PDB file of C-alpha atoms in Angstrom:
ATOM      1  CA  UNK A   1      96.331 130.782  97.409  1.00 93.00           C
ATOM      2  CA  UNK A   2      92.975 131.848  97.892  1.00 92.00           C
ATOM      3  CA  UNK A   3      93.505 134.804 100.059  1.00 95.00           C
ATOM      4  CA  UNK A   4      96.214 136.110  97.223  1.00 96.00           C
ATOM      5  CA  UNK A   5      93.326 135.953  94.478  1.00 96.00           C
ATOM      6  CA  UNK A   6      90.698 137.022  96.458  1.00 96.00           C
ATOM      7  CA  UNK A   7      92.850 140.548  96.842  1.00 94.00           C
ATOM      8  CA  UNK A   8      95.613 140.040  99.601  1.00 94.00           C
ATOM      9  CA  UNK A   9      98.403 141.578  98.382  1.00 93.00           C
ATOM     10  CA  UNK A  10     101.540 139.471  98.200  1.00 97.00           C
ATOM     11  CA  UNK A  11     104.782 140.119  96.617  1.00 98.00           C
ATOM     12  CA  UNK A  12     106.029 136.478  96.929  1.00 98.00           C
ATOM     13  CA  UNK A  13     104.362 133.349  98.039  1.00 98.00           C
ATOM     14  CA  UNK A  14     105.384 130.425  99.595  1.00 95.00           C
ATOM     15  CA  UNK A  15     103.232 127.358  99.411  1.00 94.00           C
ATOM     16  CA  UNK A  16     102.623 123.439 100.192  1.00 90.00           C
ATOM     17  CA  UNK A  17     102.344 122.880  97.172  1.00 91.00           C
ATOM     18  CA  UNK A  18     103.084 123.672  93.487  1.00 94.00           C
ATOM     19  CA  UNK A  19      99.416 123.216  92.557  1.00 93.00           C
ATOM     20  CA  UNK A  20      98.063 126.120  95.262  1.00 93.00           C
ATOM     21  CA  UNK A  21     100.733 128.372  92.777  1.00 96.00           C
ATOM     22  CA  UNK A  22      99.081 127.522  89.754  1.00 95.00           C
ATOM     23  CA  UNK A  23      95.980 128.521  90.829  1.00 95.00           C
ATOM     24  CA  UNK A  24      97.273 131.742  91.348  1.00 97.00           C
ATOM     25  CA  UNK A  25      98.805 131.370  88.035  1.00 97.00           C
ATOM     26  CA  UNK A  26      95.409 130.550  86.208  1.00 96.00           C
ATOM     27  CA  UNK A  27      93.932 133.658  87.796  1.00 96.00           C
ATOM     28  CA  UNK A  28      96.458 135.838  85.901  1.00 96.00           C
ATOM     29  CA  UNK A  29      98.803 136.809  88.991  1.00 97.00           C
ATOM     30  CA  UNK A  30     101.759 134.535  88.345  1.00 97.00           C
ATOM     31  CA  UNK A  31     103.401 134.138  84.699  1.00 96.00           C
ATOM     32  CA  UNK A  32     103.234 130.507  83.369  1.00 95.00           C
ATOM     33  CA  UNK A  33     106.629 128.711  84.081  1.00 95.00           C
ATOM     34  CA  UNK A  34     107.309 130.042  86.971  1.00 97.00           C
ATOM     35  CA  UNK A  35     108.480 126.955  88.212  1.00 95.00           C
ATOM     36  CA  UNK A  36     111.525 127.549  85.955  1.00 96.00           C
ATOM     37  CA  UNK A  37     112.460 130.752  87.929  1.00 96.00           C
ATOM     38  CA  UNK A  38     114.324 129.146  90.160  1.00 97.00           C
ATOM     39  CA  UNK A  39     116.138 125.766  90.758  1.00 96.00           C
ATOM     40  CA  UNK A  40     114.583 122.223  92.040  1.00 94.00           C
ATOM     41  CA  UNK A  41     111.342 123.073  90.370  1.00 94.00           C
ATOM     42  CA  UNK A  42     111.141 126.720  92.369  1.00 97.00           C
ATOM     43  CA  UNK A  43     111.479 124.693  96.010  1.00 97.00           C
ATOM     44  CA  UNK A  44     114.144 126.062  97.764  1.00 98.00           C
ATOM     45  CA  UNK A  45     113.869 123.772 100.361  1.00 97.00           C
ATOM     46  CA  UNK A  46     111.793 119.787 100.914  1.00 97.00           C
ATOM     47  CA  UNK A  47     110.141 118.352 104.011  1.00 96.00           C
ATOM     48  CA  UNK A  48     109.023 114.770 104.269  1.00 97.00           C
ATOM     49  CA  UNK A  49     105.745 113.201 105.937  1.00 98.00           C
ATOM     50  CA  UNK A  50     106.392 111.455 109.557  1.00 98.00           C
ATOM     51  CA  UNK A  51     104.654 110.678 112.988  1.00 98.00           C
ATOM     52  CA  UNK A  52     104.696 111.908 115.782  1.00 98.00           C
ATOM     53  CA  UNK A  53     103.640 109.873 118.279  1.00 98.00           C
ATOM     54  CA  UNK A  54     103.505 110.131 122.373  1.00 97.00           C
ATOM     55  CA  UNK A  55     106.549 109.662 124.151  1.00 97.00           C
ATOM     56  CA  UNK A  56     107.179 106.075 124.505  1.00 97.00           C
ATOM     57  CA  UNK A  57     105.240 105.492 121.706  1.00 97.00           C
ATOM     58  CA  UNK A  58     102.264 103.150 123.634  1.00 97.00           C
ATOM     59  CA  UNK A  59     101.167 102.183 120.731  1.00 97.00           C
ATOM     60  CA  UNK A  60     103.902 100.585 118.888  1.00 98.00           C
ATOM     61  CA  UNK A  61     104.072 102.700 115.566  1.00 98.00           C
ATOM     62  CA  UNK A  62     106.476 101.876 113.553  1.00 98.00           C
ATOM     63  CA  UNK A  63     104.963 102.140 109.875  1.00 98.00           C
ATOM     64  CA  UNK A  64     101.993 102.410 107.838  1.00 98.00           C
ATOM     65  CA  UNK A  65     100.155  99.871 108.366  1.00 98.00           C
ATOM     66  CA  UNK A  66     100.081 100.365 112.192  1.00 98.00           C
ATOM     67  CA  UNK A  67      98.064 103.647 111.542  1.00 98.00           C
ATOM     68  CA  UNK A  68      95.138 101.553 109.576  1.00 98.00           C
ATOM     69  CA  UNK A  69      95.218  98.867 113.203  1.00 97.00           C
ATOM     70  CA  UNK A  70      91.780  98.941 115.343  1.00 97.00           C
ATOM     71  CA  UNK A  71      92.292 101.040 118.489  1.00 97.00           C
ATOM     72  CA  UNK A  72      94.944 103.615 117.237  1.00 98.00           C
ATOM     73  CA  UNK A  73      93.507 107.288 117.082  1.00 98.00           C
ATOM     74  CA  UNK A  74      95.133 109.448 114.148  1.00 98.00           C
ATOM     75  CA  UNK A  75      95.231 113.113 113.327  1.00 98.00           C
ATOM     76  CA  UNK A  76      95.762 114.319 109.671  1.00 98.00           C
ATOM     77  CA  UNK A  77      94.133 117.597 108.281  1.00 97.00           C
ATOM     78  CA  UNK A  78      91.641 117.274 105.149  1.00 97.00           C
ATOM     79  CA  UNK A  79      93.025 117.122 101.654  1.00 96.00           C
ATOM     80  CA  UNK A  80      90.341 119.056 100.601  1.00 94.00           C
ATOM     81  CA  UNK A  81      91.324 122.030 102.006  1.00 92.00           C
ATOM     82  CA  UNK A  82      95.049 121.412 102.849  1.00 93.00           C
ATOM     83  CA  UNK A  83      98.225 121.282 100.927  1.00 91.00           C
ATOM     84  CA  UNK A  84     100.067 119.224 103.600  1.00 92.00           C
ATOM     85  CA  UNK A  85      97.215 116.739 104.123  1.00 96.00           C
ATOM     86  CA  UNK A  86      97.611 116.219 100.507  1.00 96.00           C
ATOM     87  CA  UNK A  87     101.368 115.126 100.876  1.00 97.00           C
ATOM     88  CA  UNK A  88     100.111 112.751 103.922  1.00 98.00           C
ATOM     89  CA  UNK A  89      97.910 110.933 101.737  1.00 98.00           C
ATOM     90  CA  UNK A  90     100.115 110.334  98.974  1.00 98.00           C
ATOM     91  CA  UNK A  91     103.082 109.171 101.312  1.00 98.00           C
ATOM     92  CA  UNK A  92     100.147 106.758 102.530  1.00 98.00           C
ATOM     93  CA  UNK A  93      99.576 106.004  99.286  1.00 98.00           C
ATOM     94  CA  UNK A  94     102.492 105.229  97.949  1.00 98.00           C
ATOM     95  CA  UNK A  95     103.473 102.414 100.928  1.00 98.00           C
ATOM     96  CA  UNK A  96      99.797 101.273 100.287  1.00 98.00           C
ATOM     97  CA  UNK A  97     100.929 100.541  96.073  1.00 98.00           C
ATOM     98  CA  UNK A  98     104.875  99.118  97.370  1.00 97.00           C
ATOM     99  CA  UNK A  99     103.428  96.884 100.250  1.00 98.00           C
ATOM    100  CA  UNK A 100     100.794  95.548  98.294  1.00 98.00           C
ATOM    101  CA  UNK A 101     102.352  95.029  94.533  1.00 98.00           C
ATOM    102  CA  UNK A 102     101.063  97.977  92.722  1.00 97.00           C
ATOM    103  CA  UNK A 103      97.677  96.335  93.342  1.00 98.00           C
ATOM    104  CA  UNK A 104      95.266  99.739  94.141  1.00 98.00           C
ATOM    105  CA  UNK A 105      92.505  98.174  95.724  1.00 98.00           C
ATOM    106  CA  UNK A 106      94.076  96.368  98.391  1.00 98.00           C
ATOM    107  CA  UNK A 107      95.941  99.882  98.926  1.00 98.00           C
ATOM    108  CA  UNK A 108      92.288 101.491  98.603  1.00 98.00           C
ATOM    109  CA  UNK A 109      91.140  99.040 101.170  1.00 98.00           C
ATOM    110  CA  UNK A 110      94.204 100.230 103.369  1.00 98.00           C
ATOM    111  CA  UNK A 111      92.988 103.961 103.155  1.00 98.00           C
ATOM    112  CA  UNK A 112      89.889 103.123 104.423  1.00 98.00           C
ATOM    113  CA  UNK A 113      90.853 101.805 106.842  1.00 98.00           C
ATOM    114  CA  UNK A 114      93.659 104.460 108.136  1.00 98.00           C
ATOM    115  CA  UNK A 115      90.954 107.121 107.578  1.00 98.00           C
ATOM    116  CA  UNK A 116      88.222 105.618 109.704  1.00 97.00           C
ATOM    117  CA  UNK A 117      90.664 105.734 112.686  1.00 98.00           C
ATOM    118  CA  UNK A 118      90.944 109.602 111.792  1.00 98.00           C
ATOM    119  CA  UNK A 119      89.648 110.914 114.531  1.00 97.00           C
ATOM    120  CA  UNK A 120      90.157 114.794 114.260  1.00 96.00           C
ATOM    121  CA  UNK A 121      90.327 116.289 110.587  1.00 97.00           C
ATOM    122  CA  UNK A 122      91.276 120.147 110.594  1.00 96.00           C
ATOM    123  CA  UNK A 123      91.420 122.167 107.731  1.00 94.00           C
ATOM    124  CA  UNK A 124      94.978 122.689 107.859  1.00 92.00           C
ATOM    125  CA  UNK A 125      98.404 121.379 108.967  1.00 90.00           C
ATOM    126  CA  UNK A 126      99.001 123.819 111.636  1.00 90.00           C
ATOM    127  CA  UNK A 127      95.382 123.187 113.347  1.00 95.00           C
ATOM    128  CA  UNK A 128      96.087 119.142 113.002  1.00 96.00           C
ATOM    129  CA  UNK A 129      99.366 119.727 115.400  1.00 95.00           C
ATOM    130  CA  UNK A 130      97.496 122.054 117.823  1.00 95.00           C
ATOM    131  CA  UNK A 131      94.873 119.338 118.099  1.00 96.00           C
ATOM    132  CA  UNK A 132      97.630 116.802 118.491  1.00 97.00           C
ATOM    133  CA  UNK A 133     100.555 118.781 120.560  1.00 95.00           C
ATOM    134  CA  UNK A 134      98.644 121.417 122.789  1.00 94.00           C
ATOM    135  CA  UNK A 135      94.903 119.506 122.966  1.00 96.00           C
ATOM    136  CA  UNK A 136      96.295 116.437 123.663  1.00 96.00           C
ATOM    137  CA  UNK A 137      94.178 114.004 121.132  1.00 97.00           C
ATOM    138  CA  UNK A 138      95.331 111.210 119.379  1.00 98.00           C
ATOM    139  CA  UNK A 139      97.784 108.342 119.271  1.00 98.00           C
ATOM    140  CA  UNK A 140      99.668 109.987 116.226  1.00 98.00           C
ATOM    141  CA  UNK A 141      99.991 112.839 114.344  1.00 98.00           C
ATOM    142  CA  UNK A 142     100.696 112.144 110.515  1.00 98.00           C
ATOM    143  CA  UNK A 143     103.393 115.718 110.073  1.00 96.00           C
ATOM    144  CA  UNK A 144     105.427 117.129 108.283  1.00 95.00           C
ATOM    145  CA  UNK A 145     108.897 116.558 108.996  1.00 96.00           C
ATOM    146  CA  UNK A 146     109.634 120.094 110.145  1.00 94.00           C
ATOM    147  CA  UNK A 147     106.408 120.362 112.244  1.00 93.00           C
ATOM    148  CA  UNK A 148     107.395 117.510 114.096  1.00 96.00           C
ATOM    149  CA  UNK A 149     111.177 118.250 114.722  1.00 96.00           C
ATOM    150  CA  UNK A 150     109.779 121.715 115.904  1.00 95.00           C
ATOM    151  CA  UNK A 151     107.553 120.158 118.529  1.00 95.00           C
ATOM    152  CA  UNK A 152     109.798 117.933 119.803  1.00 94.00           C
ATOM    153  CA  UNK A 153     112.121 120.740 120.427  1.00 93.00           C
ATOM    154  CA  UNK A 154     109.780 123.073 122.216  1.00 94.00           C
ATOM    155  CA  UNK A 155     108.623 119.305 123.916  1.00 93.00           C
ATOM    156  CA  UNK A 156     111.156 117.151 124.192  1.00 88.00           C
ATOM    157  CA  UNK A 157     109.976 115.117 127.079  1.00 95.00           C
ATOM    158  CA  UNK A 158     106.175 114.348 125.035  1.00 97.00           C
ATOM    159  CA  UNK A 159     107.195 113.133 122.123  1.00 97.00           C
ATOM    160  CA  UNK A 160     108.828 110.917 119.564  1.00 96.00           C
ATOM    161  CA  UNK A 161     109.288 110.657 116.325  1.00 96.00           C
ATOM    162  CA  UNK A 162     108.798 108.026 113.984  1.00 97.00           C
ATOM    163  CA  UNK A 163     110.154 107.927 109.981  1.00 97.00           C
ATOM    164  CA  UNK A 164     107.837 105.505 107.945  1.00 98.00           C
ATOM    165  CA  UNK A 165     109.816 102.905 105.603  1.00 97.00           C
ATOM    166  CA  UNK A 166     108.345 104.864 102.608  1.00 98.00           C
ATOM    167  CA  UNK A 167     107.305 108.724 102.607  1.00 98.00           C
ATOM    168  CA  UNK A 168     107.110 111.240  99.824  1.00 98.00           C
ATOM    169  CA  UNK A 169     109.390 114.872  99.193  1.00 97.00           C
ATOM    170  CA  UNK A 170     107.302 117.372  99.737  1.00 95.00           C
ATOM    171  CA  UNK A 171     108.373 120.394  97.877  1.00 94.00           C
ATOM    172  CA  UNK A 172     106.892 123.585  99.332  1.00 93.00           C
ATOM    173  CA  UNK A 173     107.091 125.811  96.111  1.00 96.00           C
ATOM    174  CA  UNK A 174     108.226 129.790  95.671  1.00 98.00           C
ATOM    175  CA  UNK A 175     106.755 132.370  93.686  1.00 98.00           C
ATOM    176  CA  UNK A 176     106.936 135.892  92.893  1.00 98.00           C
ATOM    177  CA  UNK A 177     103.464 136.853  92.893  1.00 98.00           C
ATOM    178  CA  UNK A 178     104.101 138.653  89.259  1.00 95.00           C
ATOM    179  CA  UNK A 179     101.485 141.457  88.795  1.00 95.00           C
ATOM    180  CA  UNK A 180     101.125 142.441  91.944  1.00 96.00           C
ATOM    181  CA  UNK A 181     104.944 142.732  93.094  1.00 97.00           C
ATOM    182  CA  UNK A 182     104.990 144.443  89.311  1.00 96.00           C
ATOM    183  CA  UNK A 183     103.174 146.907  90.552  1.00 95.00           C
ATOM    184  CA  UNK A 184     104.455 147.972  93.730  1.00 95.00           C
ATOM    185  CA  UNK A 185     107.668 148.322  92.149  1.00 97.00           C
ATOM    186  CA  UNK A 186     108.816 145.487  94.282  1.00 97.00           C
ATOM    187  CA  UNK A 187     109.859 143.023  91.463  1.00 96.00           C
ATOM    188  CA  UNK A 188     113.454 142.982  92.021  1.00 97.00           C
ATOM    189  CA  UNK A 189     113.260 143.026  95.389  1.00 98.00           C
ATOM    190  CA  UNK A 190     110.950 140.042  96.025  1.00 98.00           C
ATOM    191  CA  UNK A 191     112.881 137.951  93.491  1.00 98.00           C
ATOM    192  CA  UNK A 192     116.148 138.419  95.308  1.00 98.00           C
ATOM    193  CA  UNK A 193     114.476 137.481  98.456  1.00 98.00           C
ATOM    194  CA  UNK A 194     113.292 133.957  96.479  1.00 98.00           C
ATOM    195  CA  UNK A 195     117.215 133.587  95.588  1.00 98.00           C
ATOM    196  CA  UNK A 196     118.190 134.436  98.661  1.00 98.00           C
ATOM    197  CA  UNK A 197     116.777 131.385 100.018  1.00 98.00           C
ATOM    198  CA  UNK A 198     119.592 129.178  98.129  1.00 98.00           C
ATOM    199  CA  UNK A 199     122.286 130.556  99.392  1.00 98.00           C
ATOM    200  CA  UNK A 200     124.486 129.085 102.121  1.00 98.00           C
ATOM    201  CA  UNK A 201     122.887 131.233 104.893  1.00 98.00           C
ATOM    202  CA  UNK A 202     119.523 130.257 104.370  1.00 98.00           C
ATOM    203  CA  UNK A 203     120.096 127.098 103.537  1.00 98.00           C
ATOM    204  CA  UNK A 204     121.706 126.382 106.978  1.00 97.00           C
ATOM    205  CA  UNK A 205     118.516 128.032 108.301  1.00 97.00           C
ATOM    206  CA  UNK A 206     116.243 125.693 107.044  1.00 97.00           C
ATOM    207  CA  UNK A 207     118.156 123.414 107.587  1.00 97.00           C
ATOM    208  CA  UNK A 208     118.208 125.077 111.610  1.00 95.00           C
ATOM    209  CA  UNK A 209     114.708 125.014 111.549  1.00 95.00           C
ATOM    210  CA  UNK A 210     113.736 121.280 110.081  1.00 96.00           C
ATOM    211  CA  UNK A 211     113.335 121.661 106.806  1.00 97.00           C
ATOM    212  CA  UNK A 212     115.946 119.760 104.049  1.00 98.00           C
ATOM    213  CA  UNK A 213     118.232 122.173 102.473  1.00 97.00           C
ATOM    214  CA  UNK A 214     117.702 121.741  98.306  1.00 96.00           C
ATOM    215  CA  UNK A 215     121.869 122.119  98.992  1.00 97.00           C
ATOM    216  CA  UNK A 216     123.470 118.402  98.671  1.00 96.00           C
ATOM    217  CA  UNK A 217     126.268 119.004 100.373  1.00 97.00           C
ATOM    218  CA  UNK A 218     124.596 121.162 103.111  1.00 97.00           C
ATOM    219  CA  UNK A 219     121.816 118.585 103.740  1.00 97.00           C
ATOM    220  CA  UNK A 220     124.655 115.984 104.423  1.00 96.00           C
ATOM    221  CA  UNK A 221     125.696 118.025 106.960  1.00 96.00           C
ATOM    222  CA  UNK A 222     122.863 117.536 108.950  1.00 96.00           C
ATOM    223  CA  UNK A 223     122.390 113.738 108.240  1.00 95.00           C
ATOM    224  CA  UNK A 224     122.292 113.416 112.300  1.00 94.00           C
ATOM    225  CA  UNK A 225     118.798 115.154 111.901  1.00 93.00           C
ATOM    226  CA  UNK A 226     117.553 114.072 108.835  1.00 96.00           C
ATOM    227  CA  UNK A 227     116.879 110.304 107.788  1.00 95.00           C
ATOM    228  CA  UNK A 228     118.509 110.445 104.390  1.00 94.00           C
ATOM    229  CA  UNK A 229     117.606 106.369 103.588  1.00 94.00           C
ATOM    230  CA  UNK A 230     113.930 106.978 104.112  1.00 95.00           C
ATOM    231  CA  UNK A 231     113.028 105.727 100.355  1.00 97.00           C
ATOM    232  CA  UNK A 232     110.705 108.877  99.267  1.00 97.00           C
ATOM    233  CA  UNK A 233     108.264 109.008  95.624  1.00 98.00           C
ATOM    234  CA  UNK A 234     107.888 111.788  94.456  1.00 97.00           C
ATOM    235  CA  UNK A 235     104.841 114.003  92.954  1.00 96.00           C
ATOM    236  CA  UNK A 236     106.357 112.802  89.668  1.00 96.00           C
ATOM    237  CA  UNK A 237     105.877 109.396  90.201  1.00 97.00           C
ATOM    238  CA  UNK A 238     101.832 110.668  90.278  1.00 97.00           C
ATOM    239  CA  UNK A 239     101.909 112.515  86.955  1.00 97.00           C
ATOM    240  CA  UNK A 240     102.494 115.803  88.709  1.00 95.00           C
ATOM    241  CA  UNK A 241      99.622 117.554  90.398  1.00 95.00           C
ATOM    242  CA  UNK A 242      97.340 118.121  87.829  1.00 95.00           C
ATOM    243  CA  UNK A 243      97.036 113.993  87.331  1.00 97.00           C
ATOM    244  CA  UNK A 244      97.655 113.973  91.049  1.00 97.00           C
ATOM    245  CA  UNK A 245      94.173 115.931  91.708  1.00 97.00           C
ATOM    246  CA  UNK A 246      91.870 114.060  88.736  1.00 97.00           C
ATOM    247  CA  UNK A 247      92.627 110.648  90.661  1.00 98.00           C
ATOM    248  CA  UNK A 248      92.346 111.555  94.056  1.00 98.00           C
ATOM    249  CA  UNK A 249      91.389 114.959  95.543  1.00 97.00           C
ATOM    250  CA  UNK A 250      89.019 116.855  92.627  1.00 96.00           C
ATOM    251  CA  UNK A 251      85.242 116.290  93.629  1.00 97.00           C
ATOM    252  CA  UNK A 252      84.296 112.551  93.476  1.00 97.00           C
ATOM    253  CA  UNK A 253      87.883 111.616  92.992  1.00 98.00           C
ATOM    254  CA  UNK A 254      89.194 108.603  94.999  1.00 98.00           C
ATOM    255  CA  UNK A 255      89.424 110.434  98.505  1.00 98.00           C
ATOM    256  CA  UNK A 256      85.806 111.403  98.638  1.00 97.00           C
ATOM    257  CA  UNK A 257      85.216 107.804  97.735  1.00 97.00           C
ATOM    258  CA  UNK A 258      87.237 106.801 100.401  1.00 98.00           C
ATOM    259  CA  UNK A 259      85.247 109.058 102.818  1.00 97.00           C
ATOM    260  CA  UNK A 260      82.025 107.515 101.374  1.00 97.00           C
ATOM    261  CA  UNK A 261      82.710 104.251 102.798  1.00 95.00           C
ATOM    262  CA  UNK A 262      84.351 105.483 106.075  1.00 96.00           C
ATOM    263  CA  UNK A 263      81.228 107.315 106.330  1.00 92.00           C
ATOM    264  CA  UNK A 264      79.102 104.306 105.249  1.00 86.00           C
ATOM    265  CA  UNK A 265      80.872 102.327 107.685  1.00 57.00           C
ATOM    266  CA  UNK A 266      79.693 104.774 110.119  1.00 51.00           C
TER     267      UNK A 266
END
């Protein structure tokens, strides 16, 4: 999102996350409502959060809570400066507010404690699962979904994975990047390409390539890959991003207070 405002010039973009586009937006590159452009709130495709873990798993992950237990080292990128990491935290989150009765300060206390066994936080999703996959650190990777069916594949004999009880959808988002695509002449183009990606044939390649096809009836299809009873919130259930950002990832919001005490704890 940066890169786009700062000059790069896109015709379409896809992102983690709906609130990287409406930055984009609020610099005057993207019309507002663009997330009525296309269908499923402009995400063509969803993802989940999961582990990965080493083969075996020696460490006996199975949910949540096992991430927050002394002794387990866990990757996650910084939601400061990463769409995905911001997913991880919620889908932390959220198991945090249904394990412990809605009650936020025993699911604050449960953040802390996941975070201080962070032992590596990149600045994106992509670095966390080099740091994980090819550098060999940590116990368990918090990923997304597709990340971690892709390294298992080019892997299969160092890794498993491991579906939480409760995760979040994660919607990566699509936009035509309005002014600039405008004037290239490229507007028609790049919005075909965005429609493009709901059609049969790209659904089945997302669905190929471990992401959830927005497609029902295509995404049962591959119910053999995908756990379809994982019980997943959604960004909704958070006020939508905006609200989402106020409470826990603006400046002195609830992660940085989280960090405080890991830190203090130090």
């Amino acid at each position: 999102a940066r890169s786009v405002i700062e000059g790069s010039k896109a015709d379409v973009v896809t992102l983690a996350l709906a609130h990287d586009i409406s930055l984009i937006e609020k610099a005057g590159l993207i019309h507002d409502g663009w997330q009525n452009d296309f269908a499923n709130d402009s995400a063509p495709y969803t993802s989940t959060i999961v582990f990965l873990v080493r083969k075996g798993n020696p460490k006996g992950i199975r949910d949540w809570d096992d991430l927050a237990k002394p002794g387990v080292s866990v990757i996650t990128p910084d939601p400061k400066s990463s769409g995905g990491a911001c997913w991880n935290f919620l889908a932390a989150w959220s198991w945090g507010l249904d394990h412990f009765g809605g009650n936020e300060i025993k699911t604050r206390a449960f953040m802390t404690d996941l975070y201080r066994n962070v032992t590596v936080m990149d600045s994106g999703a992509r670095g966390s699962t080099t740091t994980f996959v090819e550098n060999g650190q940590g116990d368990v990777l918090i990923a997304w979904e597709n990340e971690a069916l892709y390294s298992m594949r080019e892997y299969p004999d160092k890794f498993d994975l491991v579906v939480p009880s409760i995760s979040i959808l994660a919607q990566p988002s699509v936009a035509v990047v309005d002014r600039l695509a405008r004037r290239k002449g490229h507007e028609e183009a790049s919005h075909e390409y965005l429609a493009y990606l709901y059609s049969d044939e790209a659904q089945e390649l997302a669905a190929k390539n471990g992401f959830r096809p927005s497609n029902p009836d295509i995404l049962r299809r591959y119910a053999d890959r995908f756990d379809l009873k994982v019980k997943l919130t959604k960004i909704s259930d958070f006020g939508g991003w905006e609200a989402a950002y106020v409470k826990f990832f603006n400046d002195d919001a609830l992660f940085d207070k989280i960090m405080a005490d890991v830190n203090g704890d130090a």
